[in-house]
mmCIF file of C-alpha atoms in Angstrom:
data_model
loop_
_atom_site.group_PDB
_atom_site.id
_atom_site.type_symbol
_atom_site.label_atom_id
_atom_site.label_comp_id
_atom_site.label_asym_id
_atom_site.label_seq_id
_atom_site.Cartn_x
_atom_site.Cartn_y
_atom_site.Cartn_z
ATOM 1 C CA PHE U 1 20.797 10.695 -19.471
ATOM 2 C CA ASP U 2 18.501 13.698 -20.412
ATOM 3 C CA ALA U 3 16.372 12.687 -17.312
ATOM 4 C CA VAL U 4 16.221 9.859 -14.523
ATOM 5 C CA PHE U 5 13.455 8.489 -12.587
ATOM 6 C CA PHE U 6 14.439 6.565 -10.068
ATOM 7 C CA ASP U 7 11.243 4.054 -8.016
ATOM 8 C CA THR U 8 12.008 1.100 -5.230
ATOM 9 C CA PHE U 9 9.419 0.020 -3.477
ATOM 10 C CA SER U 10 11.755 0.169 -0.510
ATOM 11 C CA GLY U 11 10.843 2.405 2.135
ATOM 12 C CA ASP U 12 14.009 3.011 3.215
ATOM 13 C CA TYR U 13 15.255 6.608 2.625
ATOM 14 C CA ASN U 14 18.767 4.145 2.348
ATOM 15 C CA HIS U 15 18.794 2.795 -0.929
ATOM 16 C CA LEU U 16 17.793 6.284 -2.245
ATOM 17 C CA ARG U 17 20.134 7.788 -0.637
ATOM 18 C CA LEU U 18 22.816 4.573 -2.179
ATOM 19 C CA PHE U 19 21.192 5.964 -5.740
ATOM 20 C CA HIS U 20 21.664 9.082 -5.167
ATOM 21 C CA GLU U 21 25.540 8.551 -4.965
ATOM 22 C CA TYR U 22 25.643 7.611 -8.827
ATOM 23 C CA LEU U 23 23.611 9.969 -9.667
ATOM 24 C CA LEU U 24 25.616 12.458 -11.224
ATOM 25 C CA ASP U 25 27.619 9.784 -13.148
ATOM 26 C CA LEU U 26 24.344 9.458 -15.093
ATOM 27 C CA LEU U 27 22.631 12.549 -15.468
ATOM 28 C CA LYS U 28 23.500 14.908 -18.539
ATOM 29 C CA PRO U 29 25.975 17.656 -17.193
ATOM 30 C CA GLN U 30 24.088 20.897 -16.336
ATOM 31 C CA SER U 31 20.813 20.322 -17.586
ATOM 32 C CA GLY U 32 20.069 16.427 -16.555
ATOM 33 C CA LEU U 33 16.988 16.384 -14.929
ATOM 34 C CA TYR U 34 16.311 13.742 -11.775
ATOM 35 C CA SER U 35 13.322 12.752 -10.282
ATOM 36 C CA PHE U 36 11.535 9.367 -8.183
ATOM 37 C CA PHE U 37 8.981 8.180 -6.244
ATOM 38 C CA ASN U 38 8.083 10.469 -3.348
ATOM 39 C CA GLY U 39 6.643 7.721 -0.887
ATOM 40 C CA LEU U 40 8.929 7.811 1.512
ATOM 41 C CA ALA U 41 6.855 7.691 5.300
ATOM 42 C CA GLY U 42 3.526 7.244 2.212
ATOM 43 C CA THR U 43 1.320 7.357 5.253
ATOM 44 C CA ASN U 44 2.738 9.359 7.924
ATOM 45 C CA GLN U 45 2.057 13.323 6.666
ATOM 46 C CA PHE U 46 5.169 15.003 9.109
ATOM 47 C CA LEU U 47 7.543 12.194 8.377
ATOM 48 C CA ASN U 48 7.060 12.786 4.592
ATOM 49 C CA GLU U 49 7.481 16.145 4.911
ATOM 50 C CA VAL U 50 11.001 15.163 6.970
ATOM 51 C CA TYR U 51 12.201 12.894 4.313
ATOM 52 C CA ARG U 52 11.403 15.773 1.595
ATOM 53 C CA ASN U 53 13.478 17.965 3.626
ATOM 54 C CA VAL U 54 16.729 15.517 3.820
ATOM 55 C CA VAL U 55 16.562 14.284 0.313
ATOM 56 C CA GLU U 56 16.182 18.056 -1.019
ATOM 57 C CA VAL U 57 19.253 19.052 1.359
ATOM 58 C CA GLU U 58 21.493 15.929 0.112
ATOM 59 C CA LEU U 59 20.643 16.887 -3.524
ATOM 60 C CA LYS U 60 21.519 20.517 -2.952
ATOM 61 C CA ASP U 61 25.132 18.600 -1.771
ATOM 62 C CA PHE U 62 25.199 17.810 -5.184
ATOM 63 C CA GLY U 63 24.396 20.567 -6.798
ATOM 64 C CA LEU U 64 20.573 19.579 -7.432
ATOM 65 C CA CYS U 65 17.738 21.888 -7.121
ATOM 66 C CA THR U 66 14.796 20.018 -6.375
ATOM 67 C CA THR U 67 10.955 21.717 -6.847
ATOM 68 C CA TRP U 68 7.880 19.846 -5.428
ATOM 69 C CA HIS U 69 4.864 19.787 -7.777
ATOM 70 C CA GLU U 70 1.769 19.254 -5.530
ATOM 71 C CA VAL U 71 -0.803 16.972 -6.854
ATOM 72 C CA GLU U 72 -4.389 15.489 -5.094
ATOM 73 C CA VAL U 73 -4.818 12.144 -4.356
ATOM 74 C CA ASP U 74 -8.220 10.798 -4.149
ATOM 75 C CA SER U 75 -7.575 8.052 -1.836
ATOM 76 C CA GLU U 76 -10.926 7.032 -2.373
ATOM 77 C CA SER U 77 -10.917 6.489 -5.957
ATOM 78 C CA PRO U 78 -11.744 2.706 -7.373
ATOM 79 C CA ASP U 79 -8.142 2.032 -7.927
ATOM 80 C CA TRP U 80 -6.747 2.274 -4.582
ATOM 81 C CA LYS U 81 -9.753 0.174 -3.873
ATOM 82 C CA LEU U 82 -8.205 -2.909 -6.232
ATOM 83 C CA ALA U 83 -4.703 -2.118 -3.864
ATOM 84 C CA LYS U 84 -4.068 -4.633 -1.724
ATOM 85 C CA ARG U 85 -1.164 -2.514 0.768
ATOM 86 C CA LYS U 86 -2.376 1.022 0.822
ATOM 87 C CA TYR U 87 1.243 2.113 0.819
ATOM 88 C CA PHE U 88 0.454 5.687 -0.224
ATOM 89 C CA SER U 89 -2.238 7.239 2.260
ATOM 90 C CA LEU U 90 -1.718 11.262 2.035
ATOM 91 C CA PRO U 91 -3.902 13.620 0.608
ATOM 92 C CA LYS U 92 -1.337 15.474 -1.746
ATOM 93 C CA TYR U 93 1.946 13.429 -3.512
ATOM 94 C CA PHE U 94 4.499 15.869 -3.399
ATOM 95 C CA LEU U 95 6.393 15.076 -7.345
ATOM 96 C CA PRO U 96 10.438 16.054 -6.956
ATOM 97 C CA VAL U 97 11.841 17.411 -10.068
ATOM 98 C CA CYS U 98 15.299 18.196 -9.960
ATOM 99 C CA GLY U 99 17.643 19.747 -11.750
ATOM 100 C CA PHE U 100 21.442 21.419 -11.708
ATOM 101 C CA SER U 101 21.500 24.992 -9.885
ATOM 102 C CA GLN U 102 21.636 26.954 -12.554
ATOM 103 C CA ASN U 103 18.975 26.124 -14.054
ATOM 104 C CA GLU U 104 16.555 26.082 -11.415
ATOM 105 C CA ARG U 105 13.996 28.568 -13.433
ATOM 106 C CA GLN U 106 13.991 25.173 -16.264
ATOM 107 C CA VAL U 107 12.373 22.530 -13.127
#
């Protein structure tokens, strides 16, 4: 695939890690892009940052370089008021965009 986005409602890092084992078989060699919902520890800023670092190191071992795009989150938005379970409550969301190391400048 030219690009893959992975989203699991699970807050368990092992599910993401298992998916990563198959990722290189899915991505177009050398030019494929990858992203995922970065909601691990979405209610704890410290742990969310720890998970970001763990994921980045793991993906680097697969030859993928990660760029994090910072997005402001309005937790007071009417959309969140409708949510039965606030699975993400941090003021900033970091959207990962990953590409093969030689394409680092394009990510």
